[in-house]
Tab-separated table of C-alpha atoms in Angstrom:
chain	number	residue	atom	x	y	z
A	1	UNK	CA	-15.357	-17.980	-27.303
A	2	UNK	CA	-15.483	-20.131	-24.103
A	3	UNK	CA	-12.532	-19.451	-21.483
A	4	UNK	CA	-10.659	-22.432	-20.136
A	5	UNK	CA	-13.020	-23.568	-16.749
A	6	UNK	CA	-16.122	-23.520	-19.515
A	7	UNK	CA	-14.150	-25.813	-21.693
A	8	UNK	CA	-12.858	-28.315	-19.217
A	9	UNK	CA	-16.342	-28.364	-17.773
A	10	UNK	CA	-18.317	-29.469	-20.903
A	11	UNK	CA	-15.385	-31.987	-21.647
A	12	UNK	CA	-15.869	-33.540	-17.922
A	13	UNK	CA	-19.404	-33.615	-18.610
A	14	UNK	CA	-19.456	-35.048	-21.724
A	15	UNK	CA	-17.348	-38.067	-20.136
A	16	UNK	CA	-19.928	-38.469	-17.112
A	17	UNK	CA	-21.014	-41.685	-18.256
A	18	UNK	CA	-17.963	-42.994	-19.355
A	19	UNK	CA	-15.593	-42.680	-16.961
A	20	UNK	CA	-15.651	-43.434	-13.112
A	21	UNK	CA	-15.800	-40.662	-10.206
A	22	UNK	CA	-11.774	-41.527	-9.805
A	23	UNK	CA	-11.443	-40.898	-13.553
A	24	UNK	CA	-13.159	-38.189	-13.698
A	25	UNK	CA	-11.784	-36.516	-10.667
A	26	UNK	CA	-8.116	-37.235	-12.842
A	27	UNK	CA	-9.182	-36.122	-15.945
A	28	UNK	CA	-10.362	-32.767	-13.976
A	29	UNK	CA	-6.869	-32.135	-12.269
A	30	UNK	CA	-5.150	-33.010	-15.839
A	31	UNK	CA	-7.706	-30.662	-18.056
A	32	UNK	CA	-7.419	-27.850	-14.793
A	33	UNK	CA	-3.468	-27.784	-15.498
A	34	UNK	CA	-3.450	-28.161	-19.412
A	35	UNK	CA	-6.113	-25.802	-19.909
A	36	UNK	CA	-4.823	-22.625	-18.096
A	37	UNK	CA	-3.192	-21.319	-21.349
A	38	UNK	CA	-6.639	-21.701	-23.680
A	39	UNK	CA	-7.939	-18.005	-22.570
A	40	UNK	CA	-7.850	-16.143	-26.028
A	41	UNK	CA	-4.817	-14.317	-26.746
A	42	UNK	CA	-3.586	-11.361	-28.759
A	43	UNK	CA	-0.186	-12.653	-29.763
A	44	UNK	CA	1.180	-8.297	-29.947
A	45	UNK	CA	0.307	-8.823	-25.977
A	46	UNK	CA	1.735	-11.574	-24.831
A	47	UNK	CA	4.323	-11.084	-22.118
A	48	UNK	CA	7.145	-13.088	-23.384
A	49	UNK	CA	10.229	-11.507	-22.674
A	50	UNK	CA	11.812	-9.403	-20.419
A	51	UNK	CA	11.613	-5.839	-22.352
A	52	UNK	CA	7.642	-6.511	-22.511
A	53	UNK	CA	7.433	-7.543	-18.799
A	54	UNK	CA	8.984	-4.368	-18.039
A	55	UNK	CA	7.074	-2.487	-20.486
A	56	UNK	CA	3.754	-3.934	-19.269
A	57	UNK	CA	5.082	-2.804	-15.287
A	58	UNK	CA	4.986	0.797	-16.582
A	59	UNK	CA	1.880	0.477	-17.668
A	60	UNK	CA	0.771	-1.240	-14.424
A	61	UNK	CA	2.091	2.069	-12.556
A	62	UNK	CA	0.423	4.138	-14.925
A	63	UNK	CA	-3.384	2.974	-14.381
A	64	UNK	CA	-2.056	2.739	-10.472
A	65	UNK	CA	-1.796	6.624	-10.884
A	66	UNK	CA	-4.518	7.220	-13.034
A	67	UNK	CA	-6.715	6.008	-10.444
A	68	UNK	CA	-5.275	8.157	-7.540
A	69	UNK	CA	-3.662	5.795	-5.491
A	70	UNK	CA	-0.851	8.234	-3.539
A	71	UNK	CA	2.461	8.368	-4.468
A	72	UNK	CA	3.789	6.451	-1.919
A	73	UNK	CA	1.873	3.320	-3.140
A	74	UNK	CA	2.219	3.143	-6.405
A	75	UNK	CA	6.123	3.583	-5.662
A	76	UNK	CA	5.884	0.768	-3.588
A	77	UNK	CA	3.899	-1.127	-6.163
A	78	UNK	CA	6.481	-0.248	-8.714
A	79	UNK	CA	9.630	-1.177	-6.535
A	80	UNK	CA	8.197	-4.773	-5.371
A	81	UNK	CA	7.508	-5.936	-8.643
A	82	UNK	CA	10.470	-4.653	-10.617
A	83	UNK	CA	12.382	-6.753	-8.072
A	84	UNK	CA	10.496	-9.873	-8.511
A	85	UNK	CA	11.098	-9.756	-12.455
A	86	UNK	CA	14.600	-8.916	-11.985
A	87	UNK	CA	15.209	-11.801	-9.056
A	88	UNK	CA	13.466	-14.269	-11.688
A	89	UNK	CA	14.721	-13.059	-15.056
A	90	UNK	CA	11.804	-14.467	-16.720
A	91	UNK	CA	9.297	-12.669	-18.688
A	92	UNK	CA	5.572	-13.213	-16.870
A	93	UNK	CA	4.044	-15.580	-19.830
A	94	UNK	CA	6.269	-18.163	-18.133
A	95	UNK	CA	5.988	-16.940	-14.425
A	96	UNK	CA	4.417	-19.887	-12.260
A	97	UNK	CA	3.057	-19.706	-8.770
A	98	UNK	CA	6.191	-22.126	-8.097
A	99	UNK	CA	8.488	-19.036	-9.148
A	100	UNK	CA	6.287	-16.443	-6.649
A	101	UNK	CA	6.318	-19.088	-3.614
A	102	UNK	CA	9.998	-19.620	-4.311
A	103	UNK	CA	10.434	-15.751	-4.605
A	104	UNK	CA	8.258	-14.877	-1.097
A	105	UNK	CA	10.599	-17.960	0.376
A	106	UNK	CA	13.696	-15.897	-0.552
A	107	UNK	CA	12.400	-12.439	1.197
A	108	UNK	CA	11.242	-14.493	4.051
A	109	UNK	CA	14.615	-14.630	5.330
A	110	UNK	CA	15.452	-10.988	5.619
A	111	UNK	CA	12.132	-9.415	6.172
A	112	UNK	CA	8.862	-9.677	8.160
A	113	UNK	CA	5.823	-11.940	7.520
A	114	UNK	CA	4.094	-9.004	7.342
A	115	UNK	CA	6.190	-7.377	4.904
A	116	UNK	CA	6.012	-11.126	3.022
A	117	UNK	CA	2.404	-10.938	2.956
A	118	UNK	CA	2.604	-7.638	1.342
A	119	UNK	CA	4.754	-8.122	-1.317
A	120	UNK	CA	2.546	-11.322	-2.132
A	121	UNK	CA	-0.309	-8.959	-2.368
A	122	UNK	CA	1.218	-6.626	-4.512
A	123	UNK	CA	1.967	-9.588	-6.839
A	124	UNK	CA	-1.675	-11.004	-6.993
A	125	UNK	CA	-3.335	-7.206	-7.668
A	126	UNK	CA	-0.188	-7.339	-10.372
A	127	UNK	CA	-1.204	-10.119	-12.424
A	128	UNK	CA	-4.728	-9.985	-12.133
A	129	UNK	CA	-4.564	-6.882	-13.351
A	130	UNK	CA	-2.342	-8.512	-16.654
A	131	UNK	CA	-4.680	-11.129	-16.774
A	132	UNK	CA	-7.109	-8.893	-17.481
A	133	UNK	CA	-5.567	-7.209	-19.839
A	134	UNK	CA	-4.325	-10.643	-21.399
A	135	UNK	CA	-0.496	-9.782	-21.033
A	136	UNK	CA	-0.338	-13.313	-19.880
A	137	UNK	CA	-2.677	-16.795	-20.083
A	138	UNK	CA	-3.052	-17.291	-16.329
A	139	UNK	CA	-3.280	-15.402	-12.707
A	140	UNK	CA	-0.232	-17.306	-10.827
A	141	UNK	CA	-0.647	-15.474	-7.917
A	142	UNK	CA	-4.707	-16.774	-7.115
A	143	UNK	CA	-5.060	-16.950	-3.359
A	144	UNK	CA	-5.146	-20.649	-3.997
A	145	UNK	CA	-2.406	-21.354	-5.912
A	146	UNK	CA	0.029	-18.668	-3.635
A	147	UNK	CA	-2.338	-18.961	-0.197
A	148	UNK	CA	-1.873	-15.526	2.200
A	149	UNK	CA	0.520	-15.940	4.817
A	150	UNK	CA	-0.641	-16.592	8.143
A	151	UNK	CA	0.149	-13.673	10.029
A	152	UNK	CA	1.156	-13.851	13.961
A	153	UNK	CA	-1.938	-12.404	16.045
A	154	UNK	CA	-0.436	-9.239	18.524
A	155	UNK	CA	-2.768	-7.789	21.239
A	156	UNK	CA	-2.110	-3.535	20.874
A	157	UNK	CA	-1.940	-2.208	24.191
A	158	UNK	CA	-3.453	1.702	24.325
A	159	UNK	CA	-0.188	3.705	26.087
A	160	UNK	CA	-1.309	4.534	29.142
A	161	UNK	CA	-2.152	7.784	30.747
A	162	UNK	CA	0.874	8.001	32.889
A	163	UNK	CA	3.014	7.643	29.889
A	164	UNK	CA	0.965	10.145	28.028
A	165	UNK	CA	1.704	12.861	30.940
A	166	UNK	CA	5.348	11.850	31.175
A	167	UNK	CA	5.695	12.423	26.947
A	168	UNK	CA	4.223	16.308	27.479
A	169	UNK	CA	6.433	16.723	30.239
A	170	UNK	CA	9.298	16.142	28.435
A	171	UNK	CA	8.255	18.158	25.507
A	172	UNK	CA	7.742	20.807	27.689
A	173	UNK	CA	11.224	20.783	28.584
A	174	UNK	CA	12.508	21.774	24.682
A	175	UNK	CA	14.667	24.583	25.377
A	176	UNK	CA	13.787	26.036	21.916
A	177	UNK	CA	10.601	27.781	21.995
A	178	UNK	CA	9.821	27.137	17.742
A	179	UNK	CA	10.715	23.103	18.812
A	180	UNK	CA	8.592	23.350	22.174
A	181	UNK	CA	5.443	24.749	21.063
A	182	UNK	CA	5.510	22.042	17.589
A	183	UNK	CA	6.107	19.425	19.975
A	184	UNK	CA	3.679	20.086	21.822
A	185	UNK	CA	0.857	21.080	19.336
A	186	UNK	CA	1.787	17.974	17.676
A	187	UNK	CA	1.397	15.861	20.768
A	188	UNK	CA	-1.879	16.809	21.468
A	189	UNK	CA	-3.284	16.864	17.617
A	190	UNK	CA	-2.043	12.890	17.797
A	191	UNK	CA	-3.745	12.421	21.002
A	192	UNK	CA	-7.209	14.417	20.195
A	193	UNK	CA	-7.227	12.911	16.197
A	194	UNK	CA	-5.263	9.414	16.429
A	195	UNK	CA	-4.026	10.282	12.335
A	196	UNK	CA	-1.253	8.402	10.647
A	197	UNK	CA	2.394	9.455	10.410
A	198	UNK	CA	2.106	10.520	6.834
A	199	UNK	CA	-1.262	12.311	6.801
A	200	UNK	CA	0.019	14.378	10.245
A	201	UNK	CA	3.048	15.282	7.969
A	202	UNK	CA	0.795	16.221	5.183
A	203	UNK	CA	-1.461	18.357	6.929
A	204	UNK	CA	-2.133	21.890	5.942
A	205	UNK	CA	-3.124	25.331	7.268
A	206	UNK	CA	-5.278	25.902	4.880
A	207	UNK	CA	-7.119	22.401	5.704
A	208	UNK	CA	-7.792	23.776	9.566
A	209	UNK	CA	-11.672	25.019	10.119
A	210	UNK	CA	-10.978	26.965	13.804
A	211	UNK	CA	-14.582	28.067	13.927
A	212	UNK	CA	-16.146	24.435	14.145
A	213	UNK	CA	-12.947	22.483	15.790
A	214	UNK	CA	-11.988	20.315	12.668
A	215	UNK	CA	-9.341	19.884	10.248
A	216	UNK	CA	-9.758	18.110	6.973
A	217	UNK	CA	-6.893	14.989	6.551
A	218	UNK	CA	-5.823	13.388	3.353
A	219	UNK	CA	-5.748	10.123	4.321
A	220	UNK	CA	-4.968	6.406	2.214
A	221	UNK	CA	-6.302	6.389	-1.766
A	222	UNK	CA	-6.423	9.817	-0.993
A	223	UNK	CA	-9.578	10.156	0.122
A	224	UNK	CA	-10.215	13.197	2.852
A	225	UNK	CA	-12.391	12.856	6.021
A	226	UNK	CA	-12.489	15.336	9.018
A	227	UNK	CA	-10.905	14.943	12.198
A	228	UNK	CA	-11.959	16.991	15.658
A	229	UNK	CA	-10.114	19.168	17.686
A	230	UNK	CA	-10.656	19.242	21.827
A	231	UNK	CA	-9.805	22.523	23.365
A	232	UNK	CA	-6.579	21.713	23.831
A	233	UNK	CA	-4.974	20.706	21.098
A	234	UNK	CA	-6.980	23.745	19.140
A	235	UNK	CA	-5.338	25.981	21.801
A	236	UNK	CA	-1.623	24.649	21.443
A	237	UNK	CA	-1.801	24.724	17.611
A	238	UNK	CA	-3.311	28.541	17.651
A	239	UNK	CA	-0.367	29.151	20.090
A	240	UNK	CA	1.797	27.091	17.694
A	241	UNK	CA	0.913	28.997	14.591
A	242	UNK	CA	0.615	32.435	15.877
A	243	UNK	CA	4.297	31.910	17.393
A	244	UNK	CA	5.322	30.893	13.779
A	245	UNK	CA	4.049	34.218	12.352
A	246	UNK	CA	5.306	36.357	15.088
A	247	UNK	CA	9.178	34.936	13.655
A	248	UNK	CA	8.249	35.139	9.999
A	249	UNK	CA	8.835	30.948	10.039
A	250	UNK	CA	5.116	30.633	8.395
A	251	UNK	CA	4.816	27.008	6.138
A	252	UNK	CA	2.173	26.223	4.250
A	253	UNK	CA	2.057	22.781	6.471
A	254	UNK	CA	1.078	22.711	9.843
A	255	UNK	CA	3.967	20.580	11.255
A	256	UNK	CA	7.045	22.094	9.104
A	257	UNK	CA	10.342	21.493	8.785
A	258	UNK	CA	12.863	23.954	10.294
A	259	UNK	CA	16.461	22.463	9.123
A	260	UNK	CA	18.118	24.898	7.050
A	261	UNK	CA	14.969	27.133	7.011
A	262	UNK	CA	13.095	24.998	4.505
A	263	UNK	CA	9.901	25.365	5.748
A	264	UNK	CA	7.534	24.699	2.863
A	265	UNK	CA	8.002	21.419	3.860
A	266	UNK	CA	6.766	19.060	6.097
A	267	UNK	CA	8.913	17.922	8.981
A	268	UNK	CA	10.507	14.156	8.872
């Protein structure tokens, strides 16, 4: 069976020598816009009301997690689109890219470009993905029917070594000795390994390879790499840990949480 682009393409070129560039150019546009429902269809899978469209989200979420993206993704996958569907309250057969543009206008004036431009790429992986799985006749959310936002260009300055110096100092200064030595450890495993917030908090003893100066992160899709140690972040986290033990305040993470003596649990 021939999908919609192969079917308005032998139609335009059977009318070649009829009809004039102009007309042809028309008949193009009109066939381009008619055609985007002729993709083959299992009517027990088409998305056409708002029970399936949810339905079809869990299932989304599901192959999200079956392929190991972390937690904290497919969450966010889940939350952005089950608040599209609700803010439209249409099932996705009859979502247009006039309903997502109209939709990314609305969050436009309470959140970020950035955070735009996110939620507009959740959409598009979204229904490609039911496209593919022919929950619905047509991708609304194609890069040129919804175009990426054009994101403002910011220079990132490096903080400098004077501020570097004056951030120690001050975690020096932590009257509790538990507080003062995490600080610390944690100060210089940022500077020496430059990791992300969430794979710092994640980070594990048992991921920590003293003898060669390396630690093995969990990082995005979570995929693992190692990260180096200089001599003295290696020194403040030895100090770090071995102060832990000496309490009885061991964690399984390196950087644990100490409220209420949870410490099986990485700190906020």
């Amino acid at each position: 069976m021939k999908n919609a682009i192969e079917i308005s393409n032998d139609i335009i070129k059977d009318m070649t020598d009829v009809l004039s560039k102009d007309q042809l150019d028309m008949l193009g546009n009109s066939l381009s816009k008619r055609l985007n429902t002729a993709v083959i269809m299992d009517p027990t899978k088409i998305c056409d009301t708002l029970g399936k469209s949810f339905m079809v989200l869990d299932k989304f979420v599901d192959t999200k997690t079956t392929y190991k993206a972390s937690p904290k993704t497919v969450q966010s996958y889940k939350n952005q689109i089950f608040n599209f569907i609700k803010y439209i309250e249409l099932p996705l057969a009859s979502v247009t890219e006039d309903h997502i543009r109209m939709y990314l206008q609305f969050k436009s004036m309470s959140i970020s470009p950035v955070s735009v431009e996110n939620i507009r790429r959740c959409l598009s992986s979204f229904f490609s993905w039911c496209l593919d799985y022919r929950y619905i006749a047509y991708n609304p959310c194609t890069k040129n029917l919804v175009p990426p936002l054009k994101l403002p260009e910011t220079i990132r300055h490096d903080i400098s070594e004077e501020d570097i110096v004056n951030i120690k100092d001050a975690a020096s200064r932590i009257e509790n000795k538990l507080q003062r030595l995490r600080a610390q450890s944690l100060l210089e495993f940022l500077e020496s390994t430059g990791c992300r917030v969430d794979e710092i908090r994640n980070f594990k003893v048992k991921d920590i390879d003293f003898a060669n100066s390396r630690a093995i992160i969990t990082g995005k899709g979570n995929k693992e790499r190692y990260v180096y140690l200089n001599t003295a972040c290696k020194k403040r986290i030895i100090e770090y840990l071995e102060y832990k033990e000496s309490i009885n305040k061991q964690s399984i993470y390196v950087f644990s949480n100490f409220k209420n003596n949870i410490l099986d649990k990485p700190m906020h």
